[in-house]
JSON list of C-alpha atoms and ligand atoms in Angstrom, two decimals:
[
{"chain": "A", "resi": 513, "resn": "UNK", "atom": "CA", "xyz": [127.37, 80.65, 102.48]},
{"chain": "A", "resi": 514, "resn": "UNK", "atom": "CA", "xyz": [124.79, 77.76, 102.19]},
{"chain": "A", "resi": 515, "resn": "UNK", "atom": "CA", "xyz": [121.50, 78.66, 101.22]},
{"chain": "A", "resi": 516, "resn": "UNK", "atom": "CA", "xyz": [118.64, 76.71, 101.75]},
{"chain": "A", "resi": 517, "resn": "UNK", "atom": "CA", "xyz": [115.00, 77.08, 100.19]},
{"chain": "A", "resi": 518, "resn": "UNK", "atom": "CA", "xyz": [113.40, 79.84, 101.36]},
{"chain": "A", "resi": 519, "resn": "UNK", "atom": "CA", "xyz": [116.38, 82.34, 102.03]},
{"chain": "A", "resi": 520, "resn": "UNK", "atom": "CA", "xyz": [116.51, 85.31, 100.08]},
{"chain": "A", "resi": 521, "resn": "UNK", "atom": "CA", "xyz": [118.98, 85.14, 97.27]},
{"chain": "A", "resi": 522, "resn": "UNK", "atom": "CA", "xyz": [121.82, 87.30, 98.33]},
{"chain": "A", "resi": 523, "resn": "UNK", "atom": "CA", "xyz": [122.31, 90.66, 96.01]},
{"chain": "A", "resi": 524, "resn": "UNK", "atom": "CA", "xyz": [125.66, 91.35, 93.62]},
{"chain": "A", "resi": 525, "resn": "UNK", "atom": "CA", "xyz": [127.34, 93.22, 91.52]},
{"chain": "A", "resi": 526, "resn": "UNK", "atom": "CA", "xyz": [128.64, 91.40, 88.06]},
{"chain": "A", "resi": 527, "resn": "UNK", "atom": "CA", "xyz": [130.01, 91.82, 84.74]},
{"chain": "A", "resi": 528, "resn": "UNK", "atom": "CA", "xyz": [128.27, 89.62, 82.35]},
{"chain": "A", "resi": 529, "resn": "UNK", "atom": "CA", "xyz": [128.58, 88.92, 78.24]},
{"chain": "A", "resi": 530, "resn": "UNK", "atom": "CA", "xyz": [125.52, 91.90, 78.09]},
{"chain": "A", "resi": 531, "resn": "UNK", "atom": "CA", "xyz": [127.20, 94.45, 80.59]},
{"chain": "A", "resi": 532, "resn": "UNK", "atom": "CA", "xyz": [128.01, 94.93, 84.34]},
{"chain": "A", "resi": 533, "resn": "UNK", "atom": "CA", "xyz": [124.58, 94.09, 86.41]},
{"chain": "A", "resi": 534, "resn": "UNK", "atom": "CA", "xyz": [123.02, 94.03, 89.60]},
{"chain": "A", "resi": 535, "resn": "UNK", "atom": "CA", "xyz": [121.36, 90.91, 90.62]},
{"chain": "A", "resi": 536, "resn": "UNK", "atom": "CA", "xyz": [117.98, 92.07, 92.41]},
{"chain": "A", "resi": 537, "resn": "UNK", "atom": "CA", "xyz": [118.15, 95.14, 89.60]},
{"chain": "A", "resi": 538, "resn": "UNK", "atom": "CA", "xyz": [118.09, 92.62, 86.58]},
{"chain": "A", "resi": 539, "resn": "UNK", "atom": "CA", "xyz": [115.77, 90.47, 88.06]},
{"chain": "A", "resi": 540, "resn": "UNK", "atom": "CA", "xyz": [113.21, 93.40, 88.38]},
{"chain": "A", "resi": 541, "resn": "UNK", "atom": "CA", "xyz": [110.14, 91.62, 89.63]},
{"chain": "A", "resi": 542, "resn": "UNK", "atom": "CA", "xyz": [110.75, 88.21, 87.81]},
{"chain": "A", "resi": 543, "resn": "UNK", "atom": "CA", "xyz": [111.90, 84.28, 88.88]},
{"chain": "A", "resi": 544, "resn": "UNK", "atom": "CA", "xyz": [115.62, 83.87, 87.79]},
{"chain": "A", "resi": 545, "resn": "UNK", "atom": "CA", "xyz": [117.29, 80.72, 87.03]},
{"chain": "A", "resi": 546, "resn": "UNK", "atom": "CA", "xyz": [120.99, 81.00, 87.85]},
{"chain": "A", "resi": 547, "resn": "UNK", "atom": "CA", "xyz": [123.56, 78.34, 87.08]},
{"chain": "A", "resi": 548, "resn": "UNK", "atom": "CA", "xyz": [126.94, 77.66, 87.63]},
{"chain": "A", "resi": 549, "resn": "UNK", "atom": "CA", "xyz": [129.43, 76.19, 84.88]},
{"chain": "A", "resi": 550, "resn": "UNK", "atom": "CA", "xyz": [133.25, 74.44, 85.98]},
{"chain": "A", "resi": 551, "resn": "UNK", "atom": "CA", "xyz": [134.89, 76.39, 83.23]},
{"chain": "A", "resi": 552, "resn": "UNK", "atom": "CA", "xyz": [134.53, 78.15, 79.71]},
{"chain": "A", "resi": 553, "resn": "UNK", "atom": "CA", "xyz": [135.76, 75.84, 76.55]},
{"chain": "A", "resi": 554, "resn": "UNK", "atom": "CA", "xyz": [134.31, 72.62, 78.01]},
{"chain": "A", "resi": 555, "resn": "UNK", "atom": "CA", "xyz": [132.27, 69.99, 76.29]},
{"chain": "A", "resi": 556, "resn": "UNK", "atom": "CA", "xyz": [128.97, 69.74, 78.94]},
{"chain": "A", "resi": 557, "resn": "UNK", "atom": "CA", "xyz": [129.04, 73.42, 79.51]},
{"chain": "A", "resi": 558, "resn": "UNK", "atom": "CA", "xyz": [128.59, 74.52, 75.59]},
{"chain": "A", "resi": 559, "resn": "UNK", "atom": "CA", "xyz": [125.83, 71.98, 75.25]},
{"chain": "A", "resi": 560, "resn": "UNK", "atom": "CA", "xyz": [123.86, 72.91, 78.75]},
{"chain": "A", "resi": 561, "resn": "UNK", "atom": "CA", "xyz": [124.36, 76.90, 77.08]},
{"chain": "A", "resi": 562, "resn": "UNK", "atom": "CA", "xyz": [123.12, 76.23, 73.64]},
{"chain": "A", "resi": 563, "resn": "UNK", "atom": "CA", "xyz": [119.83, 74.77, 75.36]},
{"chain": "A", "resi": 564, "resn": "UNK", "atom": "CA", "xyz": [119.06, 77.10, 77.66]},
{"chain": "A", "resi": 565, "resn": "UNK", "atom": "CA", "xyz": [119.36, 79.56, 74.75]},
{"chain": "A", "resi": 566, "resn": "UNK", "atom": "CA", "xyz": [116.79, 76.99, 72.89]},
{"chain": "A", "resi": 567, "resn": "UNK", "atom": "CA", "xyz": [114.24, 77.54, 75.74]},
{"chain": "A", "resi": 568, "resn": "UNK", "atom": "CA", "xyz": [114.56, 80.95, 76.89]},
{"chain": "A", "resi": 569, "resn": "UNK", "atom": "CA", "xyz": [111.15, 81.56, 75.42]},
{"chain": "A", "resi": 570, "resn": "UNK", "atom": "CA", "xyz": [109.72, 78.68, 77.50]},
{"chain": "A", "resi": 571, "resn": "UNK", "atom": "CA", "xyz": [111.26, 80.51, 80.50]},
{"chain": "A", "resi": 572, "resn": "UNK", "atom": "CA", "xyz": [110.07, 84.33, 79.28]},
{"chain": "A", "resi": 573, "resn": "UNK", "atom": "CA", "xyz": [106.72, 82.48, 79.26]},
{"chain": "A", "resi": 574, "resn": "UNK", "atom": "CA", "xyz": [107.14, 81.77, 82.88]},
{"chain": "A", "resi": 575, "resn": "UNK", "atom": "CA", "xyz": [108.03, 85.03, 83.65]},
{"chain": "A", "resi": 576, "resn": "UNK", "atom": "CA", "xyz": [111.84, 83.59, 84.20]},
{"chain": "A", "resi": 577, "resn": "UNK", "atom": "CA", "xyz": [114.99, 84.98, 83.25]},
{"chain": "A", "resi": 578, "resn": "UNK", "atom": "CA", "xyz": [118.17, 83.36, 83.07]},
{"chain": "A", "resi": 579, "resn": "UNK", "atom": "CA", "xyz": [121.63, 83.62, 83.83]},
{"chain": "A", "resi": 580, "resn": "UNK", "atom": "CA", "xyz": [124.73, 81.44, 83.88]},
{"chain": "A", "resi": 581, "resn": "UNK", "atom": "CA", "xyz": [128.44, 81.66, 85.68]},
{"chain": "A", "resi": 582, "resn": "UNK", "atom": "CA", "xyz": [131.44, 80.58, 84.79]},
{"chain": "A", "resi": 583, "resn": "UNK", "atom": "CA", "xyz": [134.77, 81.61, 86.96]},
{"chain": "A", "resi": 584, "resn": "UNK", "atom": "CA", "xyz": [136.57, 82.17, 83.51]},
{"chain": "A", "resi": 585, "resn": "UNK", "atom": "CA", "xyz": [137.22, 86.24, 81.98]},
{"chain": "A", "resi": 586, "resn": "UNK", "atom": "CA", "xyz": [134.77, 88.10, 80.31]},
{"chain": "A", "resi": 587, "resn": "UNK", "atom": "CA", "xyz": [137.20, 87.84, 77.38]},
{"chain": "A", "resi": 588, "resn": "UNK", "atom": "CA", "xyz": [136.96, 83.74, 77.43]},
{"chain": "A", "resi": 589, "resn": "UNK", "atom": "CA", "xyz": [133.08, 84.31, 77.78]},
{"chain": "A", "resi": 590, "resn": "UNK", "atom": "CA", "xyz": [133.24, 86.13, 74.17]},
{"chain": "A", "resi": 591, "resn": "UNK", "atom": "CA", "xyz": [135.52, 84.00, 72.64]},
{"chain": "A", "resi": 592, "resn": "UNK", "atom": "CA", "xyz": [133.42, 81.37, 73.71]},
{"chain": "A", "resi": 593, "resn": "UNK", "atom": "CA", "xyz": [129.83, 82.28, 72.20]},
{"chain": "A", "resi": 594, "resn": "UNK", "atom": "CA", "xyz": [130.56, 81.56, 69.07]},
{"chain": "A", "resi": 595, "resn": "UNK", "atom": "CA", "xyz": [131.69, 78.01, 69.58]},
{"chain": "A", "resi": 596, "resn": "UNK", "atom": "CA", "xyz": [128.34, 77.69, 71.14]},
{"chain": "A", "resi": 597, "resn": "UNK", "atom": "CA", "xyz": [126.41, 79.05, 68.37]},
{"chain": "A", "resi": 598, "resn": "UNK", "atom": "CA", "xyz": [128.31, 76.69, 65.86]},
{"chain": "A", "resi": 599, "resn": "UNK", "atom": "CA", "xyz": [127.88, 73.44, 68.08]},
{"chain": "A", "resi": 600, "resn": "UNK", "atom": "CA", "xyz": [124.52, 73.75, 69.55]},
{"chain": "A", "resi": 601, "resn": "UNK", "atom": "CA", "xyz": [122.57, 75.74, 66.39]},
{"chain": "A", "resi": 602, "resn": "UNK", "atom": "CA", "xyz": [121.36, 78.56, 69.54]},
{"chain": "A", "resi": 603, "resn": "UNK", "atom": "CA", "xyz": [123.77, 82.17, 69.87]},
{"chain": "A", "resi": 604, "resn": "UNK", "atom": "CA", "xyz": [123.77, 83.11, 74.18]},
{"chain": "A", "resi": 605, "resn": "UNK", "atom": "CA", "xyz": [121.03, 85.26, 73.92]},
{"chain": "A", "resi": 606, "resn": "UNK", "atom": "CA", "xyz": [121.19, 85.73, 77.86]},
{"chain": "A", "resi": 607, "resn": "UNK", "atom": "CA", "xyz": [123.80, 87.22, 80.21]},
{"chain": "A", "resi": 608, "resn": "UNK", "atom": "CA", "xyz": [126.67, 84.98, 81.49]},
{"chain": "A", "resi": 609, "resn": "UNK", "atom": "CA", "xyz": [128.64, 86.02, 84.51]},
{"chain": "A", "resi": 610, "resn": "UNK", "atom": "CA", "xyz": [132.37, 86.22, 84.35]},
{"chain": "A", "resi": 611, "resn": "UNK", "atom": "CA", "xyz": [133.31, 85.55, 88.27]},
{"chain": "A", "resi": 612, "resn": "UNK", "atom": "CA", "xyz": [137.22, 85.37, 87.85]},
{"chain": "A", "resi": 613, "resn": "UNK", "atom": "CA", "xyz": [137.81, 86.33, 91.48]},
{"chain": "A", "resi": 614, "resn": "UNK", "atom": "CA", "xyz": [135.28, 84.20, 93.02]},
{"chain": "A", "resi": 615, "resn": "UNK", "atom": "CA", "xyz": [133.47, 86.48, 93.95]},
{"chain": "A", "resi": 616, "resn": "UNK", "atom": "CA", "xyz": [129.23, 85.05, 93.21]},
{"chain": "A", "resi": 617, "resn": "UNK", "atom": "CA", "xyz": [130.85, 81.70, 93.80]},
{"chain": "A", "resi": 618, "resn": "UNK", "atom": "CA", "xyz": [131.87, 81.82, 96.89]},
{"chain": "A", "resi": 619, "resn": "UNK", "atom": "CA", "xyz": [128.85, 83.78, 97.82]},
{"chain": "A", "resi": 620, "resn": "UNK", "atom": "CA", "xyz": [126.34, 81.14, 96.30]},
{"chain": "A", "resi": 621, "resn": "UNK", "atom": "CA", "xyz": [128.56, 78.19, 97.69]},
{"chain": "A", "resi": 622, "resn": "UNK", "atom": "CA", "xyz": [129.08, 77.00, 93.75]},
{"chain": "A", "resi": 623, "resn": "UNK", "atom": "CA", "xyz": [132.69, 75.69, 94.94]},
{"chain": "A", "resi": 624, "resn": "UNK", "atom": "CA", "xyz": [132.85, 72.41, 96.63]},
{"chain": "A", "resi": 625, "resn": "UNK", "atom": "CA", "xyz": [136.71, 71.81, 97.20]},
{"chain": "A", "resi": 626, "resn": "UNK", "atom": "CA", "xyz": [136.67, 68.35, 97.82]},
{"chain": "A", "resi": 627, "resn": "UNK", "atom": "CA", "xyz": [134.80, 68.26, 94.18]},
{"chain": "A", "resi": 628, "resn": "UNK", "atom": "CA", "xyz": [137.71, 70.65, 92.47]},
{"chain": "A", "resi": 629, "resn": "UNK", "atom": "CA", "xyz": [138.89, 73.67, 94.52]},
{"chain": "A", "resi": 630, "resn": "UNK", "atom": "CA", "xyz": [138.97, 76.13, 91.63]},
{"chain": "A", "resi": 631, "resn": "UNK", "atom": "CA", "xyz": [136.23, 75.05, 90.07]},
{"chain": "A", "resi": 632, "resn": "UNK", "atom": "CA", "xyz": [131.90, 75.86, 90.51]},
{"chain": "A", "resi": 633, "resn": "UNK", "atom": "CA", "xyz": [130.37, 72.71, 90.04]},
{"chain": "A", "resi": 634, "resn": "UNK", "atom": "CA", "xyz": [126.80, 72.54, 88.32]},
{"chain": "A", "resi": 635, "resn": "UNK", "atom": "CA", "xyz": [124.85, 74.12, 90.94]},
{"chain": "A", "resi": 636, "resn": "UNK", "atom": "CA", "xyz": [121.05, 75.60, 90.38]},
{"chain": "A", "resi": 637, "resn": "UNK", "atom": "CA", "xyz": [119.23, 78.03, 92.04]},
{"chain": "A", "resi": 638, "resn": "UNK", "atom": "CA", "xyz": [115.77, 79.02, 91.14]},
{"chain": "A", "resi": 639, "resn": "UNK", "atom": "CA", "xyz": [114.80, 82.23, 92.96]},
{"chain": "A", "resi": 640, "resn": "UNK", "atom": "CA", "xyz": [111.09, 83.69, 92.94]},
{"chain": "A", "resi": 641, "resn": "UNK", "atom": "CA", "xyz": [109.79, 86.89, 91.95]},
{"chain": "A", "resi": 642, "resn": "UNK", "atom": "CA", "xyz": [110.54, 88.13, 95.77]},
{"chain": "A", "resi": 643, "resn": "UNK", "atom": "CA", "xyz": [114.35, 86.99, 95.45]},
{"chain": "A", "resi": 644, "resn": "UNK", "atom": "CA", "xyz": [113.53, 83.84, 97.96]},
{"chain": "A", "resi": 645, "resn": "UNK", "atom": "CA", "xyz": [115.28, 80.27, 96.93]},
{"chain": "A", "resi": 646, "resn": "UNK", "atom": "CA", "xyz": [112.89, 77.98, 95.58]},
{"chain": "A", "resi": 647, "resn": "UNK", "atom": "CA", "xyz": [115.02, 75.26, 94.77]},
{"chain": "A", "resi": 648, "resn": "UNK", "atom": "CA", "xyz": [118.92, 74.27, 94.77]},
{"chain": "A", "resi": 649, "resn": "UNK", "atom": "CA", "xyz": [120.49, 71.18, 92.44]},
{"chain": "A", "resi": 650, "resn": "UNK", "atom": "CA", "xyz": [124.25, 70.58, 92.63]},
{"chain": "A", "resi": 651, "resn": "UNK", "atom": "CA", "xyz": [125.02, 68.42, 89.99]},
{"chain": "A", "resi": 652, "resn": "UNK", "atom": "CA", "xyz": [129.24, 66.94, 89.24]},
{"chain": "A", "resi": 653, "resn": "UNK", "atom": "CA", "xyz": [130.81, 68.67, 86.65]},
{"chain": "A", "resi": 654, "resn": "UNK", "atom": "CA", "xyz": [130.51, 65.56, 83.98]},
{"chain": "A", "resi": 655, "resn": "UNK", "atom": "CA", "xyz": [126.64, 65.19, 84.13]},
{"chain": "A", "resi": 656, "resn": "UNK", "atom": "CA", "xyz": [124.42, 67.82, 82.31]},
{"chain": "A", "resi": 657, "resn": "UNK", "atom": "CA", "xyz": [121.59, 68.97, 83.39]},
{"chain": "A", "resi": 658, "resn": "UNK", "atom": "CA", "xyz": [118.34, 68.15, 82.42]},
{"chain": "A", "resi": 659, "resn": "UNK", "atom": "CA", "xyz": [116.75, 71.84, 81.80]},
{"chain": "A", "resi": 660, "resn": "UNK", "atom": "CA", "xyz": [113.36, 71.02, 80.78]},
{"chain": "A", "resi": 661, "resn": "UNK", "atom": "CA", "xyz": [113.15, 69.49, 84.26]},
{"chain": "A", "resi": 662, "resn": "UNK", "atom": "CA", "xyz": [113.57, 72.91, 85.73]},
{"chain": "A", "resi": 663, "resn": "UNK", "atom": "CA", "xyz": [110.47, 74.53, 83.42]},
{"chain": "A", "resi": 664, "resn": "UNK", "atom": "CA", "xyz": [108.69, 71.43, 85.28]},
{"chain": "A", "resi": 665, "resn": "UNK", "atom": "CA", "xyz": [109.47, 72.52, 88.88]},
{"chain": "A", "resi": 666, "resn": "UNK", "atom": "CA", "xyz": [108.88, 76.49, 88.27]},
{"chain": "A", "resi": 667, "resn": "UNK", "atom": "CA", "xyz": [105.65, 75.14, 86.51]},
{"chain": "A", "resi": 668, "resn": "UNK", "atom": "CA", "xyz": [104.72, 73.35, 90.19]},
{"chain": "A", "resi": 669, "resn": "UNK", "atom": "CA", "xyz": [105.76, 76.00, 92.22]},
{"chain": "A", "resi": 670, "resn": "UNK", "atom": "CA", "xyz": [103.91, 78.91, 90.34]},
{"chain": "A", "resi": 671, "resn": "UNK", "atom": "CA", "xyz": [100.92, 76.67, 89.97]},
{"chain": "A", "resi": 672, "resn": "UNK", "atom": "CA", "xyz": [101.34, 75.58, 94.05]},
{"chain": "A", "resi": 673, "resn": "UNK", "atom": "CA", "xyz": [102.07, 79.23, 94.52]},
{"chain": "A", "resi": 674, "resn": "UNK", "atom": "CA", "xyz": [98.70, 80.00, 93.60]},
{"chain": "A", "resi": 675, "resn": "UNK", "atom": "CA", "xyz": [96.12, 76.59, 94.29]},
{"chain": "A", "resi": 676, "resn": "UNK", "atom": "CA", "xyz": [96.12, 74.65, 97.66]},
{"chain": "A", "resi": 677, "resn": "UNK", "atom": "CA", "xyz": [97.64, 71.61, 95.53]},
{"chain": "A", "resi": 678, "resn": "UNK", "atom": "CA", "xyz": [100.93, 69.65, 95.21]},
{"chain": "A", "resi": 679, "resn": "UNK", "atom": "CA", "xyz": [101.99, 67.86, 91.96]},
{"chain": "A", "resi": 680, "resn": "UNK", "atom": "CA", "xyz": [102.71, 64.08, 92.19]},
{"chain": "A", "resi": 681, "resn": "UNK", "atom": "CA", "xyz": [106.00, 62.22, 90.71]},
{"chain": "A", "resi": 682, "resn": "UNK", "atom": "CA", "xyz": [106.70, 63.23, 87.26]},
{"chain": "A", "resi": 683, "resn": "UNK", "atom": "CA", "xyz": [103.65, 65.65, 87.00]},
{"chain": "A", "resi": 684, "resn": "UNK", "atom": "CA", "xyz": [103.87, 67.73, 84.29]},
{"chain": "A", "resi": 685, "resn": "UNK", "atom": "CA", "xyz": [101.34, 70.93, 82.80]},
{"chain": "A", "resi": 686, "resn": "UNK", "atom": "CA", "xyz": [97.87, 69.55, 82.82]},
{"chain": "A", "resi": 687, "resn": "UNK", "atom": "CA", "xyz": [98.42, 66.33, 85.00]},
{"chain": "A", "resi": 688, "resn": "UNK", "atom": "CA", "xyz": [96.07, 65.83, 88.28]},
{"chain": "A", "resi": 689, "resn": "UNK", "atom": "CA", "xyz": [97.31, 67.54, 91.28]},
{"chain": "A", "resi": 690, "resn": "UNK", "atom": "CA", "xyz": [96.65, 66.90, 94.58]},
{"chain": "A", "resi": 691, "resn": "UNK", "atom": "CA", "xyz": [94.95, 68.93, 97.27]},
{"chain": "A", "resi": 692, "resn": "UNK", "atom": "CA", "xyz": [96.87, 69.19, 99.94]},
{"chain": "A", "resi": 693, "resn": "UNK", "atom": "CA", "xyz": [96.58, 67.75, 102.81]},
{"chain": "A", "resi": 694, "resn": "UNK", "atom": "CA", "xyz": [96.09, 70.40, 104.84]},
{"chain": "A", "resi": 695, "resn": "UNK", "atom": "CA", "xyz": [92.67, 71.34, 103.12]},
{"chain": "A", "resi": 696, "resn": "UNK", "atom": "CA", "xyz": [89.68, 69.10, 104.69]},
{"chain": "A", "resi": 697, "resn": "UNK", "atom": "CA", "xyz": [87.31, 67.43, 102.23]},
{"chain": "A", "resi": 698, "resn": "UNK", "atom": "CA", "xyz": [85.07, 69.93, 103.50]},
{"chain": "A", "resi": 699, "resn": "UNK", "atom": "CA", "xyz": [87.09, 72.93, 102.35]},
{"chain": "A", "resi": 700, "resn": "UNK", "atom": "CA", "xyz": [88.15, 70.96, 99.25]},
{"chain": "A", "resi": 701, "resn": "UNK", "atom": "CA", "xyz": [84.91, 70.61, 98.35]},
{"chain": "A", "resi": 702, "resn": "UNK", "atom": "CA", "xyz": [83.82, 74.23, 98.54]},
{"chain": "A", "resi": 703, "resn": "UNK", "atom": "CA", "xyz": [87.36, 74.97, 96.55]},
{"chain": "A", "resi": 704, "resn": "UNK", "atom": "CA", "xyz": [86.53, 71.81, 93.78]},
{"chain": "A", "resi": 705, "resn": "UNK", "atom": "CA", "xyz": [82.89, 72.20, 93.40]},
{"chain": "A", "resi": 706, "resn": "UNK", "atom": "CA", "xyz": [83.49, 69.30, 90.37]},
{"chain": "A", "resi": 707, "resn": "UNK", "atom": "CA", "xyz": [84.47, 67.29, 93.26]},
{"chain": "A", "resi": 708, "resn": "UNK", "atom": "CA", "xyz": [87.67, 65.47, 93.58]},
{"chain": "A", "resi": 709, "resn": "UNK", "atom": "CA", "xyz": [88.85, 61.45, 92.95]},
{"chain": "A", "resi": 710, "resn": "UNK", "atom": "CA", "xyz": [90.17, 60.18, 96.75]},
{"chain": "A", "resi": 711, "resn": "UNK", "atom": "CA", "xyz": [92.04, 57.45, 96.04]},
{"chain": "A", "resi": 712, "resn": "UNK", "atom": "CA", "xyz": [92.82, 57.39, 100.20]},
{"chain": "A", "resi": 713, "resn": "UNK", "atom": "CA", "xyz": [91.52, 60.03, 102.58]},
{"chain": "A", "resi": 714, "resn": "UNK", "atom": "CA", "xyz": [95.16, 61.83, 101.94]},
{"chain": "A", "resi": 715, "resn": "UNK", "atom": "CA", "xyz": [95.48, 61.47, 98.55]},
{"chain": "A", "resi": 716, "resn": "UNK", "atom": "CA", "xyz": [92.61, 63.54, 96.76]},
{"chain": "A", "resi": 717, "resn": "UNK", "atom": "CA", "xyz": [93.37, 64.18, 92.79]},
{"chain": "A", "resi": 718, "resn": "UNK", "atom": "CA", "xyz": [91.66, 67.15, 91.23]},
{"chain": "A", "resi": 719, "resn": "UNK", "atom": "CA", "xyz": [92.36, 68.13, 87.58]},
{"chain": "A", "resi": 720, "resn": "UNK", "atom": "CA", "xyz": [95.39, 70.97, 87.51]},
{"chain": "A", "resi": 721, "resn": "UNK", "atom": "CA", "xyz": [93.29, 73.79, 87.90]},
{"chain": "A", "resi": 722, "resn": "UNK", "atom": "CA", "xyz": [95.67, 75.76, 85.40]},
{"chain": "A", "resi": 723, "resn": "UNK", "atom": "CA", "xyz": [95.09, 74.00, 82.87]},
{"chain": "B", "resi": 1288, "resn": "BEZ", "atom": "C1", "xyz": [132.45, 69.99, 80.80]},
{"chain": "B", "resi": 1288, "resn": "BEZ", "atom": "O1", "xyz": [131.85, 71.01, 81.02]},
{"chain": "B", "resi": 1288, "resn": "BEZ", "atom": "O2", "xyz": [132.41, 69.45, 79.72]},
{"chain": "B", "resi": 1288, "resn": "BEZ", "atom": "C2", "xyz": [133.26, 69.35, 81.87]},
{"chain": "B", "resi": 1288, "resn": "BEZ", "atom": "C3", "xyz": [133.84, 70.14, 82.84]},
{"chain": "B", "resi": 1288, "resn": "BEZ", "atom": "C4", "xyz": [134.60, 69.54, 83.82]},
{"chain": "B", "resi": 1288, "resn": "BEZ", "atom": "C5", "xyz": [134.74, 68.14, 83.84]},
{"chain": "B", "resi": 1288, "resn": "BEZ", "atom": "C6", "xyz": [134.12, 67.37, 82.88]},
{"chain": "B", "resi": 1288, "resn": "BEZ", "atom": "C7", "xyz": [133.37, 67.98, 81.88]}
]
């Protein structure tokens, strides 16, 4: 199944390294970032987990939990941690699927056969608090991702969630955002009463209002 943004993230049953779950159940109320791995053992993979063990603060702080998948046994998850743990300095301190049958794969579209027909590749999903996709990456099995990149989108979509702005190329917390242009520099003004720096008539920058 292909999802595209805005679709609700389809429900499942798992078992993961911290017990058997139900998607929509774990989430509870919160984003979730869930990514796909090729395989358990693997250079790219161990480093991409160690990280996102790093940060899982800097998602809790976004009220974001996270979750990885790999098509590999519960019992290769396990026997897997602790290589992770001795390579990257950062124990899997969050649940990691074990999909041996295909099962979340197939029903996320994380196997591209023409990429490896056994195989997820890298693919992302970031889901919001009411289970709708918010964004999709599918990156090859030999590049790692880049996951303070995804704290930077689920920091623009919870601040664009909330303000009538947008947030410009390579924006990051505390940047200028733009109003969008949907907003008339009437409206804009009554929402900015410090005003607002038009550097055209559809590209007005007001500080990030979060900040
Ligand atoms: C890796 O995770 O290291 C990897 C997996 C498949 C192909 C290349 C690298």
């Amino acid at each position: 199944m292909t999802l595209r943004l805005g679709d609700t993230a389809p429900d499942f049953e798992a078992e993961t390294t911290e017990g058997k779950i139900k998607f929509h159940e774990w989430k509870d109320g919160s984003w979730a970032v869930l990514f796909s791995h090729p395989a358990d053992f693997t250079p790219v993979c161990t480093t991409e987990l160690g990280r996102v063990a790093a940060l899982k603060d800097q998602f809790a702080h976004r009220n974001t939990k996270v979750i990885g998948l790999s098509v590999d046994s519960i019992e290769h998850h396990n026997g897997w941690k602790g290589d992770i743990a001795d390579v990257t300095g950062h124990a899997l301190n969050f649940p990691l699927i074990a999909d041996p049958d295909r099962a979340v794969a197939t029903l996320y579209d994380m196997i591209h056969p023409n990429a490896s027909a056994t195989a997820t590749v890298r693919s992302v999903f970031i889901i919001d608090a009411n289970n709708k996709v918010r964004l999709t990456l599918t990156y090859p099995a030999s590049t790692g991702r880049n996951f303070d990149e995804l704290l930077r989108v689920i920091d623009s979509l919870q601040l664009t969630d909330k303000h009538k702005v947008a947030t410009p190329v390579d924006w990051k917390h505390g940047d200028d955002v733009i109003i969008v242009p949907a907003v008339s520099d009437e409206d804009a003004h009554k929402l900015f009463p410090n005003g607002f720096d038009a550097k055209k008539p559809y590209l007005r920058l007001v500080p990030d209002p979060s900040a």
